[in-house]
Amino acid sequence: MGKITIEPLTRLEGHGKVTIKLDDSGKPTDVKLHITALRGFEQFVIGRPAEEVPRIVPRICGICQTAHHLASVKAVDAAWGAQIPSAAEKQRELMHIGNMIHSHALHFYYLAAPDFVLGPDADPAIRNVIGVIDAAPEVAKKAIALRRVGQSMVEATGGKAIHPVTAIPGGLSKSLSEEKRDELLAEIDTMIQYGQDGLDLMKSLNEKYLDTINTLGVIDTWYLGLVKDGKHNFYGDTLRFVSPDGSEKIDFKPADYLDYLAEHVVEHNYVKYPYNKKVGYPEGLYRVGPLAMINACDSMPTPLAEEARKEFAETFGRPANQSIAYNQARLIELLSACERAKELLEDPEIVSTDVKAEVEPKAGNGVGVVYAPRGTLFHNYETDDNGIVTKANMIVATTHNVPTMEKAIQQAAEVLFKDN
Amino acid sequence: MADKVRLGLIQLCGCSGCHISLLDLHEQLLDVLPHLDIVYAPIIADAKEIPECDVFLIEGGVRNEHDEHLVHEIREKSKVVIAWGSCAVYGGIPGLGNLYSSEQLKETVYGTVTTDNIGELPSDEIVPPLTDSVMPVPSIVDVEYVIPGCAPKPALNAAAIVALLEGREPELPKKIVCDECPRTKENVIPEKFKRTFEGKPDPDKCLFEQGYTCAGMGTRAGCGALCPSAGVPCRGCYGKTDEVLDQGSSLANTYAAAGDESLKIADKSALFNRFTLPSALISKKQK
């Protein structure tokens, strides 16, 4: 019996390793994904004034910090019963969409594309974003531009591109200036075009890798996404579970999440294993992120992305269960985010200065949910009479996916080791 | 320095934000990257072993025994080690964990309202055991330079890289955030303190003088006063200046001028040392 350890797991933006146990015939018998870091945010936000927490939790992730900033402030708004002005909602959503554009461009072009553009067998020393710059400079330039515009949207609305600060209970501490709005509008049509170019690149790669996509990491799981009136939605309204065969849909509101989600502690992982509570553990394990979002929604809310979704469903089925199809699903979302950004930037309220309502701290319990770039994100806080946090629960995007990533690696290992 | 610097990058107890800040050079990356030979960087590349490096940027502090081991290995293999970003330099936001014991931390995380098997914990035999507290990188090994900030501005990263390429020492801003802040000051001490969501601050006047709990006067410049410019008080993410021993004490000194009112501010330990608790004079909860 042998054992294979893959460490560090790269391009994970965090800390992980994989261990694979093999039996005497070389068949993988036990595959474990270990997330090896723990920081303890649920403990150390306790005792902090609740309005400070949206300034603390962005450090959970430097890539999807905006999602944490916004899910957190939504939770505080909910706990204190704050009603925020509609202009503040729209400007917060633009901040969120900017983060989505940056992160999806990062994930596809900087993390995933080297394996496709340079090929999975290319020397690891060049199989990175610098290799992409050398091999396909036009692709790299588009990736850089998408990230720059996404980060500019976050900075213009959030005050800082990394770890934004403007979302406070009751709204925003500043509004988007007309000058910044005009700068962003001037580039948005080009970004929509780059979004389409990304999908075209992905489709050309599909021709080369479709067999791999349909073979490696193919698993049946539940899916959890975020919709509004059944349509795909980044900013959050209704959560939706879809069963592995697509026949069953369960819709619920963020405030009711305790009835639908639970988490299981396992000994080999700092991350807990979330599951669909109505189904139970481990049958109720589910996936989040672009693939789950595309599987969960009835349609995309923007026209070009909806066309791309239909094509995706024809290629991969519905629900699609191929883990590598996450990449194409991500690019559909990138295009949709660029389209949605244009709608928001053209809305006159996006530069309204009416962005802050008066709020009073009070004892309460609030849940805030958005779709972070890696998947649905939950923040839940309880506050005391002075608005100090007394209890916290967070289920962050990648956490939902860890158990099913483990299943996908197990499946891939079985396929890869079959012939050896 | 050689023509091409052999660079290593790693994230320990951090959030990847410093790495993202490097990528936020955007189009300038095309000028910087050709001078770098990135030989180790788990976030963007696939090398598994840490090789000999000219310069190593460490993002994040130390939170578990594996982090500690890596810091020693990196030190042995690198000519220049840089503690990169406030987590590496001071402990950063995860350093707020030092207000609690690591046992308490785990009990809370594995005992939340959604947990179905409370009492079970990940095994220390399988996952790397937590250290007693979060430790900044310079408290573990000697480092040549520090680059503070959460995250350091892209320009600060670029300036450091260019300095190293040219064989110079990277330089840090010496001033405080107030020196960069566009708000006007009248040198008055506030009579009362407010929380960030209270009222609507005058957009042109000093936030501290309006009674908001700004940390700009105790914080190293370099960010361009982004937070006060966006209508919220500074939280001190660049840490202390070279002139003082401890950021929290230096802030407390200023706030003391407001007398008893300053005692009413909620949660002073995590406000004045929001990003620097593990490197403060009292760096963790005492048993």
GROMACS .gro file of C-alpha atoms in nm, chain A residues 6-15 17 34-52 55-56 58-63 65 80 102 106 110-111 124-125 127-130 133 140-141 144-145 147-148 151 155 158-163 165-166 168-169 173-174 257-258 261-272 275 281 356 358-361 380 386-388 392-393 395, chain B residues 10-18 20-27 29-30 33 36 38 40-49 63-64 66-67 70 87 93-101 104-106 108-118 120-124 126-130 150-153 195-200 213 226-227 229-235 237 266-267 269-271 274-275:
model
  198
    6ILE     CA    1   0.050   1.671  -0.307
    7GLU     CA    2   0.172   1.977  -0.118
    8PRO     CA    3   0.145   2.269  -0.141
    9LEU     CA    4  -0.172   2.267  -0.347
   10THR     CA    5  -0.105   2.553  -0.580
   11ARG     CA    6  -0.326   2.830  -0.717
   12LEU     CA    7  -0.564   2.773  -0.430
   13GLU     CA    8  -0.507   3.118  -0.276
   14GLY     CA    9  -0.498   2.943   0.059
   15HIS     CA   10  -0.343   2.641   0.219
   17LYS     CA   11  -0.272   1.948   0.058
   34HIS     CA   12  -0.682   1.901   0.385
   35ILE     CA   13  -0.724   2.275   0.437
   36THR     CA   14  -0.441   2.342   0.675
   37ALA     CA   15  -0.505   2.694   0.800
   38LEU     CA   16  -0.738   2.834   1.065
   39ARG     CA   17  -0.759   3.196   1.174
   40GLY     CA   18  -1.075   3.206   1.388
   41PHE     CA   19  -1.270   3.509   1.261
   42GLU     CA   20  -1.590   3.379   1.426
   43GLN     CA   21  -1.420   3.421   1.762
   44PHE     CA   22  -1.230   3.745   1.720
   45VAL     CA   23  -1.516   3.954   1.580
   46ILE     CA   24  -1.688   3.896   1.915
   47GLY     CA   25  -1.662   4.201   2.139
   48ARG     CA   26  -1.615   4.435   1.842
   49PRO     CA   27  -1.868   4.714   1.766
   50ALA     CA   28  -2.076   4.569   1.477
   51GLU     CA   29  -2.000   4.858   1.239
   52GLU     CA   30  -1.629   4.767   1.267
   55ARG     CA   31  -1.386   4.651   0.812
   56ILE     CA   32  -1.239   4.337   0.972
   58PRO     CA   33  -1.260   4.151   0.432
   59ARG     CA   34  -0.928   4.002   0.554
   60ILE     CA   35  -1.084   3.658   0.528
   61CYS     CA   36  -0.994   3.683   0.159
   62GLY     CA   37  -0.790   3.944  -0.026
   63ILE     CA   38  -0.946   3.838  -0.356
   65GLN     CA   39  -1.283   4.103   0.014
   80TRP     CA   40  -3.029   4.660   1.354
  102HIS     CA   41  -1.160   4.137  -1.108
  106LEU     CA   42  -0.800   3.661  -1.205
  110TYR     CA   43  -0.410   3.398  -1.398
  111LEU     CA   44  -0.493   3.070  -1.227
  124PRO     CA   45   0.573   2.408  -1.413
  125ALA     CA   46   0.841   2.681  -1.431
  127ARG     CA   47   0.307   2.719  -1.656
  128ASN     CA   48   0.197   3.041  -1.487
  129VAL     CA   49   0.070   3.385  -1.577
  130ILE     CA   50   0.414   3.500  -1.695
  133ILE     CA   51   0.214   3.675  -2.116
  140ALA     CA   52  -0.278   3.863  -2.107
  141LYS     CA   53  -0.354   4.225  -2.199
  144ILE     CA   54  -0.502   4.282  -1.713
  145ALA     CA   55  -0.759   4.531  -1.847
  147ARG     CA   56  -0.890   4.323  -1.362
  148ARG     CA   57  -0.794   4.690  -1.371
  151GLN     CA   58  -1.066   4.699  -0.924
  155GLU     CA   59  -1.204   5.169  -0.548
  158GLY     CA   60  -1.554   5.130  -0.186
  159GLY     CA   61  -1.268   5.375  -0.125
  160LYS     CA   62  -1.001   5.104  -0.162
  161ALA     CA   63  -0.956   4.838  -0.432
  162ILE     CA   64  -0.837   4.582  -0.176
  163HIS     CA   65  -1.042   4.569   0.145
  165VAL     CA   66  -1.432   5.053   0.361
  166THR     CA   67  -1.734   5.263   0.262
  168ILE     CA   68  -2.149   5.121   0.689
  169PRO     CA   69  -2.475   5.031   0.862
  173SER     CA   70  -1.995   5.673   0.377
  174LYS     CA   71  -1.949   5.827   0.033
  257TYR     CA   72  -3.058   2.958   0.641
  258LEU     CA   73  -3.047   2.764   0.968
  261LEU     CA   74  -2.778   2.435   0.611
  262ALA     CA   75  -2.566   2.254   0.865
  263GLU     CA   76  -2.194   2.185   0.899
  264HIS     CA   77  -2.004   1.877   1.007
  265VAL     CA   78  -1.661   1.883   1.176
  266VAL     CA   79  -1.419   1.625   1.031
  267GLU     CA   80  -1.088   1.529   1.184
  268HIS     CA   81  -0.866   1.577   0.878
  269ASN     CA   82  -0.965   1.933   0.795
  270TYR     CA   83  -0.977   2.277   0.958
  271VAL     CA   84  -1.274   2.345   0.729
  272LYS     CA   85  -1.614   2.214   0.831
  275TYR     CA   86  -2.450   2.013   0.367
  281TYR     CA   87  -2.483   1.431   0.583
  356LYS     CA   88  -2.699   5.702   0.406
  358GLU     CA   89  -2.983   5.717   1.015
  359VAL     CA   90  -2.947   5.396   1.220
  360GLU     CA   91  -2.951   5.305   1.587
  361PRO     CA   92  -2.751   5.015   1.725
  380ASN     CA   93  -2.461   3.597   1.062
  386ASN     CA   94  -2.504   4.871   2.223
  387GLY     CA   95  -2.460   4.700   1.888
  388ILE     CA   96  -2.157   4.500   2.002
  392ALA     CA   97  -2.096   3.516   1.484
  393ASN     CA   98  -2.127   3.249   1.220
  395ILE     CA   99  -1.988   3.007   0.596
  430ILE     CA  100   0.430   3.287  -0.012
  431GLN     CA  101   0.118   3.353   0.188
  432LEU     CA  102   0.111   3.224   0.545
  433CYS     CA  103  -0.151   3.356   0.790
  434GLY     CA  104  -0.278   3.625   0.553
  435CYS     CA  105  -0.549   3.668   0.292
  436SER     CA  106  -0.365   3.692  -0.048
  437GLY     CA  107  -0.437   4.066  -0.051
  438CYS     CA  108  -0.064   4.153  -0.073
  440ILE     CA  109  -0.330   4.090  -0.532
  441SER     CA  110  -0.176   4.429  -0.464
  442LEU     CA  111   0.127   4.321  -0.667
  443LEU     CA  112  -0.104   4.222  -0.954
  444ASP     CA  113  -0.275   4.561  -0.915
  445LEU     CA  114   0.026   4.714  -1.087
  446HIS     CA  115  -0.193   4.615  -1.387
  447GLU     CA  116  -0.029   4.726  -1.716
  449LEU     CA  117   0.327   4.438  -1.457
  450LEU     CA  118   0.446   4.402  -1.814
  453LEU     CA  119   0.770   4.095  -1.453
  456LEU     CA  120   1.174   3.875  -1.209
  458ILE     CA  121   0.943   3.376  -1.002
  460TYR     CA  122   0.831   2.975  -0.601
  461ALA     CA  123   0.478   3.111  -0.555
  462PRO     CA  124   0.202   2.867  -0.456
  463ILE     CA  125  -0.070   3.119  -0.539
  464ILE     CA  126   0.020   3.149  -0.906
  465ALA     CA  127   0.268   2.877  -0.997
  466ASP     CA  128   0.319   2.505  -0.951
  467ALA     CA  129   0.668   2.463  -0.795
  468LYS     CA  130   0.645   2.231  -0.491
  469GLU     CA  131   0.991   2.275  -0.333
  483ARG     CA  132  -0.052   3.097   1.314
  484ASN     CA  133   0.049   2.731   1.313
  486HIS     CA  134   0.374   2.458   0.966
  487ASP     CA  135   0.391   2.835   0.906
  490LEU     CA  136   0.827   2.747   0.648
  507CYS     CA  137   0.013   4.056   0.878
  513ILE     CA  138  -0.615   4.140   1.150
  514PRO     CA  139  -0.569   3.767   1.232
  515GLY     CA  140  -0.364   3.895   1.528
  516LEU     CA  141  -0.695   3.992   1.692
  517GLY     CA  142  -0.705   3.619   1.766
  518ASN     CA  143  -0.445   3.695   2.035
  519LEU     CA  144  -0.726   3.836   2.251
  520TYR     CA  145  -0.833   3.472   2.302
  521SER     CA  146  -0.656   3.142   2.366
  524GLN     CA  147  -1.117   2.917   2.288
  525LEU     CA  148  -1.074   3.001   1.919
  526LYS     CA  149  -1.135   2.640   1.817
  528THR     CA  150  -1.604   2.885   1.905
  529VAL     CA  151  -1.531   2.802   1.541
  530TYR     CA  152  -1.633   2.435   1.584
  531GLY     CA  153  -1.930   2.521   1.800
  532THR     CA  154  -2.123   2.767   1.583
  533VAL     CA  155  -2.498   2.755   1.541
  534THR     CA  156  -2.474   2.549   1.218
  535THR     CA  157  -2.234   2.285   1.357
  536ASP     CA  158  -2.404   1.945   1.398
  537ASN     CA  159  -2.136   1.756   1.594
  538ILE     CA  160  -2.023   2.004   1.857
  540GLU     CA  161  -1.549   1.716   1.770
  541LEU     CA  162  -1.230   1.895   1.667
  542PRO     CA  163  -0.987   1.854   1.377
  543SER     CA  164  -0.700   1.627   1.479
  544ASP     CA  165  -0.363   1.784   1.563
  546ILE     CA  166  -0.342   1.547   1.076
  547VAL     CA  167  -0.369   1.927   1.047
  548PRO     CA  168  -0.081   2.148   1.168
  549PRO     CA  169  -0.135   2.246   1.534
  550LEU     CA  170  -0.205   2.613   1.605
  570CYS     CA  171  -0.310   4.612   0.446
  571ALA     CA  172  -0.252   4.574   0.168
  572PRO     CA  173   0.063   4.774   0.079
  573LYS     CA  174  -0.019   5.004  -0.210
  615ARG     CA  175  -1.916   5.578   1.612
  616THR     CA  176  -1.867   5.568   1.235
  617PHE     CA  177  -2.237   5.537   1.150
  618GLU     CA  178  -2.341   5.833   1.371
  619GLY     CA  179  -2.436   6.157   1.198
  620LYS     CA  180  -2.287   6.283   0.875
  633THR     CA  181  -1.213   5.762   1.628
  646LEU     CA  182  -0.763   5.649   0.144
  647CYS     CA  183  -1.002   5.578   0.432
  649SER     CA  184  -1.087   6.044   0.198
  650ALA     CA  185  -1.371   5.793   0.162
  651GLY     CA  186  -1.549   5.930   0.470
  652VAL     CA  187  -1.441   5.676   0.729
  653PRO     CA  188  -1.173   5.703   0.998
  654CYS     CA  189  -0.827   5.546   0.959
  655ARG     CA  190  -0.789   5.211   1.135
  657CYS     CA  191  -0.336   4.943   0.884
  686ALA     CA  192  -1.575   5.088   2.297
  687ASP     CA  193  -1.315   4.816   2.247
  689SER     CA  194  -0.751   4.739   2.260
  690ALA     CA  195  -0.877   4.620   1.921
  691LEU     CA  196  -0.919   4.976   1.794
  694ARG     CA  197  -0.636   4.676   1.512
  695PHE     CA  198  -0.354   4.554   1.285
   0.00000   0.00000   0.00000
